[in-house]
Amino acid sequence: MSSNPSQLRLGIAGLGTVGIGVIKIVEDNADLLSARTGQKITIAAVSARDRGRDRGVDLGAYAWHDNAVDLAGDDNVDLVVELMGGSDGPAYALAKACLAAGKPFVTANKALIATHGKELAQLAEGKKAALRFEAAVAGGIPIIKALTEGLSANNISGLHGILNGTCNYILTRMEREGLPFDEVLADAQRIGYAEADPTFDIDGIDTAHKTAILAAIAFGMAPDIDNLPTEGIRNIVSVDIDYARELGYRIKLLGVARQQDDGVEVRVHPAMVPLSSPLANVMDATNAVTVSGDHVGPTGYEGAGAGQGPTASAVVGDIVDVARGVWYPPFGVPAAELGSPAHLGSEAHIGTYYIRLKVADVPGVMADITQTLAREKVSIDSMLQRGHADDGGVYIVLTTHETTEEAANAALNHFNALECVLESPAMLRIEAA
Ligand code: HSE
């Protein structure tokens, strides 16, 4: 801690949008932060790749480090803020150096925490140093604080999150404007909404990092990104969005963590959620999380999941906690007690499903379909057939009663082998989020 207990001097690694946002809050709200913490929060040093770049703020008063890891050993820095990103490399090296030295470390880096969270938490706990990462999940929504503090009295039964604004924005525009995925993605990239390489977002990896962190806190288990079943939104097509709506659902990319009888199930995939559910009505780039606890019941949180102000707000909230002397194990329980996640393979998932088939419009097709489902003991909840597709096929859309994913997949494989089925069937999970 600072040689002067009435001040907290920050070192900021990474001066992109969020880093500059943190500087703005620390400068603009200096009096407020001081009143709330009893300390003067100042910036002592910064580090970024390009010293010469104009970032629109005056950095002249701050010491500059070419190597971010040097912030850990700078005696004029009491707390390091890491905003560089990446699960390994300088961010990981800086985190380890800070925590090993007992220096508080605040980060927005979901990949780092999802990958090395348990090890870093152990380092932090060994030195009673703060390791905080509110901004890593859902930007400005204080969901980590909600789980570690506000809901700490509860056994959590499940959580569902819309945790990637890019995907939610794409799905929203596909539905509103009837556009195909590729067209909306290209447009989102053109206007700077989606990254030039959107893989992390649209393939669900970003959501998986965030879900792993939330699941770790909610269920007291180590984040395990490597074994988390993850699917993105690349294969979502407009026809399924339209049928979802007709059936009373909307398609969302969800992070799900749920207590089951034999372990905690954690997964990321697109799902159909009832139009009446809170998550169905979260549109554009907004993020939202619902959490259910045994005593509190269902709770919900919604807000901006990215952007300069919201993400910097979460970072500075963590800094305020450190300034106030708030400390607890980073995942809410000692890292040594974090269990191994009992990821149930998605095959074991029990749920209800939407299946869409394109079939030849000939006698006996319905019988083939219902026999196939009966053979796998998959019970039909609803079924509809809609007019001719361009190539003469018709769509048959059905929803199932509860069944295992294994049985639903087996039925899909049989459908693929039927002569009357004209293209690979589509399947989506239905979640009562
Ligand atoms: N790329 C993320 C999103 C924001 O689109 O929500 C940062 O986690």
CSV table of C-alpha atoms and ligand atoms in Angstrom, one decimal:
chain,number,residue,atom,x,y,z
A,1,MET,CA,0.0,0.0,0.0
A,2,SER,CA,1.0,3.6,-0.4
A,3,SER,CA,3.6,5.1,1.9
A,4,ASN,CA,0.9,7.8,2.4
A,5,PRO,CA,-2.3,6.0,3.6
A,6,SER,CA,-4.5,8.9,2.4
A,7,GLN,CA,-3.7,8.3,-1.2
A,8,LEU,CA,-3.9,5.5,-3.7
A,9,ARG,CA,-1.6,5.8,-6.7
A,10,LEU,CA,-2.6,3.9,-9.9
A,11,GLY,CA,-0.5,2.4,-12.6
A,12,ILE,CA,-2.5,1.7,-15.8
A,13,ALA,CA,-1.3,-0.9,-18.3
A,14,GLY,CA,-3.2,-0.4,-21.6
A,15,LEU,CA,-4.4,3.0,-22.9
A,16,GLY,CA,-7.1,1.9,-25.3
A,17,THR,CA,-10.7,3.0,-25.0
A,18,VAL,CA,-11.2,1.6,-21.5
A,19,GLY,CA,-7.8,2.9,-20.1
A,20,ILE,CA,-8.6,6.4,-21.3
A,21,GLY,CA,-12.1,6.0,-19.7
A,22,VAL,CA,-10.5,5.1,-16.4
A,23,ILE,CA,-8.3,8.2,-16.6
A,24,LYS,CA,-11.3,10.4,-17.3
A,25,ILE,CA,-13.3,9.0,-14.4
A,26,VAL,CA,-10.4,9.4,-12.0
A,27,GLU,CA,-9.8,13.0,-13.1
A,28,ASP,CA,-13.5,14.1,-13.6
A,29,ASN,CA,-14.8,12.5,-10.4
A,30,ALA,CA,-11.8,13.0,-8.2
A,31,ASP,CA,-13.7,14.7,-5.4
A,32,LEU,CA,-16.5,12.1,-5.4
A,33,LEU,CA,-14.0,9.3,-5.3
A,34,SER,CA,-12.1,10.9,-2.5
A,35,ALA,CA,-15.3,11.5,-0.5
A,36,ARG,CA,-16.3,7.8,-1.0
A,37,THR,CA,-13.0,6.3,-0.1
A,38,GLY,CA,-11.3,8.8,2.2
A,39,GLN,CA,-8.3,8.6,-0.1
A,40,LYS,CA,-7.0,10.7,-2.9
A,41,ILE,CA,-7.0,8.4,-6.0
A,42,THR,CA,-4.3,9.5,-8.5
A,43,ILE,CA,-2.6,8.2,-11.5
A,44,ALA,CA,1.2,7.7,-11.1
A,45,ALA,CA,2.2,5.7,-14.2
A,46,VAL,CA,1.0,4.3,-17.4
A,47,SER,CA,2.1,1.9,-20.0
A,48,ALA,CA,1.0,1.2,-23.6
A,49,ARG,CA,2.5,0.0,-26.9
A,50,ASP,CA,2.7,3.3,-28.7
A,51,ARG,CA,3.9,6.3,-26.6
A,52,GLY,CA,3.5,8.8,-29.5
A,53,ARG,CA,-0.2,8.2,-30.2
A,54,ASP,CA,-2.6,11.0,-29.5
A,55,ARG,CA,-5.3,9.6,-27.1
A,56,GLY,CA,-7.1,12.9,-26.5
A,57,VAL,CA,-5.9,13.1,-22.8
A,58,ASP,CA,-2.8,14.7,-21.4
A,59,LEU,CA,-0.5,11.9,-20.1
A,60,GLY,CA,2.4,14.3,-19.4
A,61,ALA,CA,2.1,14.1,-15.7
A,62,TYR,CA,2.4,10.3,-15.5
A,63,ALA,CA,5.5,8.2,-15.5
A,64,TRP,CA,5.7,6.1,-18.7
A,65,HIS,CA,6.8,2.4,-18.7
A,66,ASP,CA,7.6,0.8,-22.1
A,67,ASN,CA,7.3,-2.6,-20.4
A,68,ALA,CA,3.9,-2.9,-18.6
A,69,VAL,CA,5.4,-5.6,-16.2
A,70,ASP,CA,7.6,-2.9,-14.7
A,71,LEU,CA,4.5,-1.3,-13.1
A,72,ALA,CA,4.6,-4.2,-10.6
A,73,GLY,CA,7.9,-3.0,-9.3
A,74,ASP,CA,7.3,0.7,-9.4
A,75,ASP,CA,7.3,1.9,-5.8
A,76,ASN,CA,5.2,4.9,-6.8
A,77,VAL,CA,2.4,2.6,-7.9
A,78,ASP,CA,0.1,1.2,-5.2
A,79,LEU,CA,-2.4,-0.6,-7.5
A,80,VAL,CA,-2.1,-1.8,-11.0
A,81,VAL,CA,-5.0,-1.7,-13.5
A,82,GLU,CA,-4.5,-4.1,-16.4
A,83,LEU,CA,-6.4,-3.3,-19.6
A,84,MET,CA,-4.2,-4.9,-22.2
A,85,GLY,CA,-6.2,-8.1,-22.7
A,86,GLY,CA,-5.0,-11.6,-23.7
A,87,SER,CA,-4.9,-14.7,-21.6
A,88,ASP,CA,-1.1,-14.9,-21.5
A,89,GLY,CA,1.8,-12.7,-22.4
A,90,PRO,CA,2.3,-9.4,-20.7
A,91,ALA,CA,-1.1,-9.4,-18.9
A,92,TYR,CA,-0.4,-12.8,-17.2
A,93,ALA,CA,3.2,-11.8,-16.4
A,94,LEU,CA,2.0,-8.5,-14.9
A,95,ALA,CA,-0.7,-10.1,-12.9
A,96,LYS,CA,1.7,-12.7,-11.4
A,97,ALA,CA,4.4,-10.0,-10.7
A,98,CYS,CA,1.9,-7.7,-8.9
A,99,LEU,CA,0.2,-10.4,-6.8
A,100,ALA,CA,3.5,-12.1,-5.9
A,101,ALA,CA,4.6,-8.7,-4.6
A,102,GLY,CA,1.3,-8.2,-2.7
A,103,LYS,CA,0.3,-5.3,-5.0
A,104,PRO,CA,-3.5,-5.0,-5.7
A,105,PHE,CA,-4.4,-5.9,-9.3
A,106,VAL,CA,-7.6,-4.8,-11.0
A,107,THR,CA,-8.3,-6.1,-14.5
A,108,ALA,CA,-11.0,-6.1,-17.2
A,109,ASN,CA,-9.4,-9.2,-18.8
A,110,LYS,CA,-11.9,-12.1,-19.0
A,111,ALA,CA,-9.5,-14.4,-20.9
A,112,LEU,CA,-6.9,-14.0,-18.2
A,113,ILE,CA,-9.3,-14.7,-15.4
A,114,ALA,CA,-11.1,-17.6,-17.2
A,115,THR,CA,-7.7,-19.2,-18.0
A,116,HIS,CA,-5.6,-18.5,-14.9
A,117,GLY,CA,-8.1,-17.4,-12.4
A,118,LYS,CA,-7.5,-20.1,-9.7
A,119,GLU,CA,-3.7,-19.7,-9.8
A,120,LEU,CA,-4.0,-15.9,-9.6
A,121,ALA,CA,-6.5,-16.1,-6.8
A,122,GLN,CA,-4.1,-18.3,-4.8
A,123,LEU,CA,-1.3,-15.8,-5.3
A,124,ALA,CA,-3.6,-13.0,-4.3
A,125,GLU,CA,-4.8,-14.8,-1.2
A,126,GLY,CA,-1.2,-15.7,-0.2
A,127,LYS,CA,-0.4,-12.0,0.1
A,128,LYS,CA,-3.9,-10.8,1.0
A,129,ALA,CA,-3.6,-8.6,-2.1
A,130,ALA,CA,-6.8,-7.6,-4.0
A,131,LEU,CA,-7.5,-9.3,-7.3
A,132,ARG,CA,-10.6,-7.8,-8.8
A,133,PHE,CA,-12.2,-8.2,-12.2
A,134,GLU,CA,-15.7,-6.8,-12.2
A,135,ALA,CA,-15.2,-5.3,-15.7
A,136,ALA,CA,-14.3,-8.7,-17.2
A,137,VAL,CA,-18.0,-9.7,-17.3
A,138,ALA,CA,-20.9,-7.7,-18.7
A,139,GLY,CA,-19.1,-4.4,-18.7
A,140,GLY,CA,-20.9,-1.9,-16.5
A,141,ILE,CA,-23.3,-4.4,-14.9
A,142,PRO,CA,-22.0,-5.2,-11.3
A,143,ILE,CA,-22.8,-8.8,-11.6
A,144,ILE,CA,-19.6,-10.1,-9.9
A,145,LYS,CA,-20.4,-7.9,-6.9
A,146,ALA,CA,-24.0,-9.1,-7.0
A,147,LEU,CA,-22.8,-12.7,-6.8
A,148,THR,CA,-20.0,-12.3,-4.3
A,149,GLU,CA,-21.7,-9.9,-2.0
A,150,GLY,CA,-25.5,-9.2,-2.5
A,151,LEU,CA,-26.4,-12.8,-3.1
A,152,SER,CA,-23.8,-14.4,-0.9
A,153,ALA,CA,-26.5,-15.8,1.5
A,154,ASN,CA,-27.9,-18.0,-1.2
A,155,ASN,CA,-27.2,-21.4,-2.8
A,156,ILE,CA,-27.4,-20.4,-6.5
A,157,SER,CA,-29.6,-22.8,-8.5
A,158,GLY,CA,-28.8,-21.3,-11.9
A,159,LEU,CA,-27.8,-18.3,-14.0
A,160,HIS,CA,-28.4,-17.3,-17.6
A,161,GLY,CA,-26.6,-14.5,-19.3
A,162,ILE,CA,-26.6,-12.5,-22.6
A,163,LEU,CA,-23.0,-11.6,-22.2
A,164,ASN,CA,-21.9,-10.6,-25.7
A,165,GLY,CA,-23.2,-7.4,-27.1
A,166,THR,CA,-22.0,-8.1,-30.6
A,167,CYS,CA,-24.0,-11.3,-30.9
A,168,ASN,CA,-27.1,-9.8,-29.4
A,169,TYR,CA,-26.8,-6.8,-31.8
A,170,ILE,CA,-26.5,-9.2,-34.8
A,171,LEU,CA,-29.4,-11.4,-33.7
A,172,THR,CA,-31.6,-8.3,-33.0
A,173,ARG,CA,-30.9,-6.9,-36.5
A,174,MET,CA,-31.4,-10.3,-38.2
A,175,GLU,CA,-34.9,-10.4,-36.6
A,176,ARG,CA,-35.9,-6.8,-37.0
A,177,GLU,CA,-34.7,-6.4,-40.6
A,178,GLY,CA,-35.0,-9.9,-41.8
A,179,LEU,CA,-31.3,-9.9,-42.9
A,180,PRO,CA,-29.0,-12.9,-43.1
A,181,PHE,CA,-26.2,-13.4,-40.6
A,182,ASP,CA,-23.3,-12.6,-43.0
A,183,GLU,CA,-24.9,-9.3,-44.1
A,184,VAL,CA,-25.5,-8.0,-40.6
A,185,LEU,CA,-22.0,-9.1,-39.5
A,186,ALA,CA,-20.4,-7.3,-42.4
A,187,ASP,CA,-22.4,-4.2,-41.6
A,188,ALA,CA,-21.5,-4.4,-37.9
A,189,GLN,CA,-17.8,-4.6,-38.9
A,190,ARG,CA,-18.2,-1.6,-41.3
A,191,ILE,CA,-19.6,0.6,-38.6
A,192,GLY,CA,-17.0,-0.6,-36.1
A,193,TYR,CA,-19.4,-2.5,-33.9
A,194,ALA,CA,-17.8,-5.9,-34.5
A,195,GLU,CA,-14.1,-6.5,-34.5
A,196,ALA,CA,-12.2,-7.0,-37.8
A,197,ASP,CA,-11.7,-10.6,-36.5
A,198,PRO,CA,-15.1,-11.3,-34.9
A,199,THR,CA,-14.3,-14.9,-34.1
A,200,PHE,CA,-14.2,-14.5,-30.3
A,201,ASP,CA,-17.6,-12.9,-30.3
A,202,ILE,CA,-19.6,-14.8,-32.8
A,203,ASP,CA,-18.2,-18.2,-32.0
A,204,GLY,CA,-19.2,-17.8,-28.4
A,205,ILE,CA,-15.6,-17.7,-26.9
A,206,ASP,CA,-16.1,-14.3,-25.3
A,207,THR,CA,-19.3,-15.5,-23.8
A,208,ALA,CA,-17.6,-18.7,-22.6
A,209,HIS,CA,-14.9,-16.7,-20.8
A,210,LYS,CA,-17.5,-14.7,-19.0
A,211,THR,CA,-19.7,-17.7,-18.2
A,212,ALA,CA,-16.8,-19.6,-16.8
A,213,ILE,CA,-16.1,-16.7,-14.4
A,214,LEU,CA,-19.7,-16.3,-13.3
A,215,ALA,CA,-20.1,-20.0,-12.8
A,216,ALA,CA,-16.9,-20.1,-10.8
A,217,ILE,CA,-18.2,-17.5,-8.3
A,218,ALA,CA,-21.8,-18.8,-8.3
A,219,PHE,CA,-20.9,-22.4,-7.7
A,220,GLY,CA,-17.5,-22.3,-6.0
A,221,MET,CA,-15.6,-24.1,-8.7
A,222,ALA,CA,-12.4,-23.2,-10.7
A,223,PRO,CA,-13.0,-21.6,-14.1
A,224,ASP,CA,-12.5,-24.2,-16.7
A,225,ILE,CA,-12.6,-22.7,-20.1
A,226,ASP,CA,-11.1,-25.7,-21.9
A,227,ASN,CA,-14.0,-28.0,-21.1
A,228,LEU,CA,-16.9,-25.6,-21.5
A,229,PRO,CA,-19.2,-26.7,-24.4
A,230,THR,CA,-19.4,-23.7,-26.6
A,231,GLU,CA,-21.4,-22.9,-29.7
A,232,GLY,CA,-21.7,-19.5,-31.4
A,233,ILE,CA,-24.3,-17.9,-33.7
A,234,ARG,CA,-22.7,-18.5,-37.2
A,235,ASN,CA,-25.3,-21.1,-38.1
A,236,ILE,CA,-28.4,-19.1,-37.1
A,237,VAL,CA,-30.6,-18.5,-40.1
A,238,SER,CA,-33.5,-16.2,-40.6
A,239,VAL,CA,-36.0,-19.0,-41.1
A,240,ASP,CA,-35.4,-20.2,-37.5
A,241,ILE,CA,-35.7,-16.7,-36.2
A,242,ASP,CA,-39.0,-16.4,-37.9
A,243,TYR,CA,-40.3,-19.8,-36.7
A,244,ALA,CA,-39.0,-19.0,-33.2
A,245,ARG,CA,-41.2,-16.0,-33.2
A,246,GLU,CA,-44.2,-17.8,-34.5
A,247,LEU,CA,-43.8,-20.4,-31.7
A,248,GLY,CA,-43.5,-17.6,-29.0
A,249,TYR,CA,-39.7,-17.6,-28.7
A,250,ARG,CA,-36.7,-15.4,-29.5
A,251,ILE,CA,-33.2,-16.7,-30.3
A,252,LYS,CA,-30.4,-15.5,-28.0
A,253,LEU,CA,-26.8,-16.5,-27.4
A,254,LEU,CA,-26.8,-17.6,-23.8
A,255,GLY,CA,-24.2,-18.5,-21.2
A,256,VAL,CA,-25.8,-21.0,-18.8
A,257,ALA,CA,-24.7,-22.4,-15.5
A,258,ARG,CA,-27.1,-24.6,-13.6
A,259,GLN,CA,-26.9,-26.9,-10.6
A,260,GLN,CA,-28.0,-30.4,-11.6
A,261,ASP,CA,-28.4,-33.4,-9.4
A,262,ASP,CA,-25.0,-34.8,-10.4
A,263,GLY,CA,-23.0,-31.6,-10.9
A,264,VAL,CA,-22.9,-28.1,-12.3
A,265,GLU,CA,-23.7,-27.9,-15.9
A,266,VAL,CA,-22.0,-25.0,-17.7
A,267,ARG,CA,-22.5,-24.3,-21.4
A,268,VAL,CA,-22.7,-21.6,-24.1
A,269,HIS,CA,-25.0,-21.8,-27.1
A,270,PRO,CA,-27.8,-20.1,-29.0
A,271,ALA,CA,-31.2,-21.0,-27.5
A,272,MET,CA,-34.8,-20.1,-28.0
A,273,VAL,CA,-36.2,-18.3,-24.9
A,274,PRO,CA,-39.9,-17.6,-24.3
A,275,LEU,CA,-40.9,-14.1,-25.5
A,276,SER,CA,-42.3,-13.5,-22.1
A,277,SER,CA,-39.0,-14.1,-20.3
A,278,PRO,CA,-36.7,-11.1,-19.3
A,279,LEU,CA,-33.8,-12.2,-21.4
A,280,ALA,CA,-36.0,-12.4,-24.6
A,281,ASN,CA,-36.5,-8.6,-24.3
A,282,VAL,CA,-32.9,-7.6,-24.1
A,283,MET,CA,-32.1,-6.2,-27.5
A,284,ASP,CA,-29.3,-4.6,-29.5
A,285,ALA,CA,-25.9,-4.6,-27.7
A,286,THR,CA,-27.3,-4.7,-24.2
A,287,ASN,CA,-26.1,-7.4,-21.8
A,288,ALA,CA,-28.3,-9.0,-19.1
A,289,VAL,CA,-28.0,-11.8,-16.5
A,290,THR,CA,-30.6,-13.6,-14.5
A,291,VAL,CA,-29.6,-15.4,-11.3
A,292,SER,CA,-31.8,-17.6,-9.0
A,293,GLY,CA,-31.0,-18.2,-5.4
A,294,ASP,CA,-32.6,-20.5,-2.9
A,295,HIS,CA,-33.8,-17.7,-0.7
A,296,VAL,CA,-33.8,-14.6,-2.9
A,297,GLY,CA,-35.6,-16.3,-5.8
A,298,PRO,CA,-35.1,-15.0,-9.3
A,299,THR,CA,-33.1,-11.8,-9.8
A,300,GLY,CA,-32.1,-9.8,-12.9
A,301,TYR,CA,-29.4,-7.4,-14.0
A,302,GLU,CA,-29.3,-5.4,-17.3
A,303,GLY,CA,-27.0,-2.8,-18.8
A,304,ALA,CA,-24.2,-1.9,-21.2
A,305,GLY,CA,-21.8,-4.8,-21.5
A,306,ALA,CA,-19.1,-2.8,-23.3
A,307,GLY,CA,-17.9,0.7,-24.2
A,308,GLN,CA,-15.7,3.2,-22.6
A,309,GLY,CA,-17.9,4.6,-19.8
A,310,PRO,CA,-19.6,1.3,-18.6
A,311,THR,CA,-16.4,-0.7,-18.6
A,312,ALA,CA,-14.3,2.0,-17.0
A,313,SER,CA,-17.1,2.4,-14.4
A,314,ALA,CA,-16.7,-1.2,-13.4
A,315,VAL,CA,-12.9,-0.9,-13.2
A,316,VAL,CA,-13.1,2.2,-11.0
A,317,GLY,CA,-15.7,0.5,-8.8
A,318,ASP,CA,-13.1,-2.1,-8.1
A,319,ILE,CA,-10.5,0.5,-7.4
A,320,VAL,CA,-12.9,2.1,-4.9
A,321,ASP,CA,-13.3,-1.2,-3.1
A,322,VAL,CA,-9.5,-1.6,-2.8
A,323,ALA,CA,-9.2,2.0,-1.5
A,324,ARG,CA,-11.9,1.3,1.1
A,325,GLY,CA,-10.0,-1.8,2.2
A,326,VAL,CA,-12.5,-4.3,1.0
A,327,TRP,CA,-10.9,-7.7,0.7
A,328,TYR,CA,-12.2,-11.2,0.2
A,329,PRO,CA,-11.1,-14.2,-1.8
A,330,PRO,CA,-11.4,-13.2,-5.5
A,331,PHE,CA,-13.9,-16.0,-6.2
A,332,GLY,CA,-15.8,-15.6,-2.9
A,333,VAL,CA,-14.3,-18.7,-1.4
A,334,PRO,CA,-10.6,-19.6,-0.8
A,335,ALA,CA,-9.1,-20.7,-4.1
A,336,ALA,CA,-7.9,-23.9,-2.6
A,337,GLU,CA,-11.6,-24.8,-2.0
A,338,LEU,CA,-12.6,-24.2,-5.6
A,339,GLY,CA,-13.9,-27.6,-6.8
A,340,SER,CA,-13.4,-29.1,-10.2
A,341,PRO,CA,-16.3,-28.2,-12.4
A,342,ALA,CA,-18.4,-31.2,-13.1
A,343,HIS,CA,-19.1,-30.2,-16.6
A,344,LEU,CA,-21.8,-32.5,-17.8
A,345,GLY,CA,-21.2,-33.2,-21.5
A,346,SER,CA,-23.9,-31.6,-23.5
A,347,GLU,CA,-25.2,-35.1,-24.4
A,348,ALA,CA,-26.4,-35.4,-20.8
A,349,HIS,CA,-28.3,-32.2,-21.0
A,350,ILE,CA,-32.0,-32.7,-20.4
A,351,GLY,CA,-34.2,-30.1,-22.0
A,352,THR,CA,-36.7,-29.3,-24.7
A,353,TYR,CA,-35.7,-28.8,-28.3
A,354,TYR,CA,-36.8,-27.1,-31.5
A,355,ILE,CA,-36.1,-29.1,-34.7
A,356,ARG,CA,-36.6,-27.8,-38.3
A,357,LEU,CA,-36.7,-30.2,-41.2
A,358,LYS,CA,-36.9,-29.5,-44.9
A,359,VAL,CA,-38.7,-32.5,-46.5
A,360,ALA,CA,-40.2,-33.5,-49.8
A,361,ASP,CA,-43.9,-32.9,-49.8
A,362,VAL,CA,-45.0,-36.5,-50.4
A,363,PRO,CA,-47.3,-38.9,-48.6
A,364,GLY,CA,-45.9,-40.7,-45.6
A,365,VAL,CA,-43.4,-38.0,-44.6
A,366,MET,CA,-45.1,-37.2,-41.3
A,367,ALA,CA,-45.2,-40.9,-40.4
A,368,ASP,CA,-41.4,-41.3,-41.1
A,369,ILE,CA,-40.7,-38.3,-38.8
A,370,THR,CA,-43.0,-39.3,-35.9
A,371,GLN,CA,-41.7,-42.9,-36.1
A,372,THR,CA,-38.1,-41.7,-35.9
A,373,LEU,CA,-38.9,-39.6,-32.9
A,374,ALA,CA,-40.8,-42.4,-31.2
A,375,ARG,CA,-37.9,-44.8,-31.7
A,376,GLU,CA,-35.6,-42.5,-29.8
A,377,LYS,CA,-38.4,-41.9,-27.2
A,378,VAL,CA,-38.5,-38.2,-28.0
A,379,SER,CA,-42.0,-36.9,-27.4
A,380,ILE,CA,-43.5,-34.1,-29.6
A,381,ASP,CA,-44.9,-31.0,-27.9
A,382,SER,CA,-45.9,-29.1,-31.0
A,383,MET,CA,-45.5,-29.5,-34.8
A,384,LEU,CA,-46.3,-27.3,-37.8
A,385,GLN,CA,-45.8,-27.5,-41.5
A,386,ARG,CA,-45.4,-24.4,-43.6
A,387,GLY,CA,-45.8,-23.8,-47.4
A,388,HIS,CA,-43.5,-24.7,-50.2
A,389,ALA,CA,-39.8,-23.7,-50.1
A,390,ASP,CA,-38.3,-22.5,-53.4
A,391,ASP,CA,-37.1,-26.0,-54.3
A,392,GLY,CA,-40.4,-27.7,-53.7
A,393,GLY,CA,-39.6,-28.9,-50.2
A,394,VAL,CA,-41.6,-27.9,-47.2
A,395,TYR,CA,-40.5,-27.0,-43.7
A,396,ILE,CA,-41.7,-29.1,-40.8
A,397,VAL,CA,-41.0,-27.5,-37.4
A,398,LEU,CA,-41.5,-29.2,-34.1
A,399,THR,CA,-40.8,-28.7,-30.5
A,400,THR,CA,-40.2,-31.6,-28.1
A,401,HIS,CA,-41.1,-32.4,-24.5
A,402,GLU,CA,-38.1,-32.9,-22.1
A,403,THR,CA,-35.6,-35.3,-23.4
A,404,THR,CA,-31.8,-35.9,-23.3
A,405,GLU,CA,-29.7,-34.2,-25.9
A,406,GLU,CA,-28.3,-37.6,-26.8
A,407,ALA,CA,-31.8,-38.7,-27.8
A,408,ALA,CA,-32.5,-35.5,-29.7
A,409,ASN,CA,-29.1,-35.9,-31.6
A,410,ALA,CA,-29.8,-39.6,-32.4
A,411,ALA,CA,-33.2,-38.5,-33.9
A,412,LEU,CA,-31.4,-35.9,-36.0
A,413,ASN,CA,-29.0,-38.5,-37.3
A,414,HIS,CA,-31.8,-40.7,-38.3
A,415,PHE,CA,-33.6,-37.8,-40.0
A,416,ASN,CA,-30.4,-37.2,-42.0
A,417,ALA,CA,-30.6,-40.7,-43.4
A,418,LEU,CA,-34.3,-40.4,-44.5
A,419,GLU,CA,-34.8,-40.0,-48.2
A,420,CYS,CA,-37.6,-37.5,-47.7
A,421,VAL,CA,-35.3,-35.1,-45.7
A,422,LEU,CA,-33.8,-32.7,-48.2
A,423,GLU,CA,-31.2,-30.9,-46.1
A,424,SER,CA,-29.5,-31.2,-42.7
A,425,PRO,CA,-32.0,-30.6,-40.0
A,426,ALA,CA,-31.6,-27.6,-37.6
A,427,MET,CA,-31.9,-28.0,-33.9
A,428,LEU,CA,-31.9,-25.4,-31.1
A,429,ARG,CA,-32.3,-25.8,-27.4
A,430,ILE,CA,-35.2,-24.2,-25.6
A,431,GLU,CA,-34.3,-22.5,-22.4
A,432,ALA,CA,-36.8,-21.1,-19.8
A,433,ALA,CA,-34.3,-18.3,-19.1
B,1,HSE,N1,-16.8,-8.0,-27.5
B,1,HSE,C1,-17.6,-7.9,-26.3
B,1,HSE,C2,-19.1,-7.8,-26.8
B,1,HSE,C3,-17.3,-6.8,-25.4
B,1,HSE,O1,-19.4,-7.7,-28.0
B,1,HSE,O2,-19.9,-7.8,-25.9
B,1,HSE,C4,-16.1,-7.0,-24.6
B,1,HSE,O3,-16.3,-8.2,-23.7
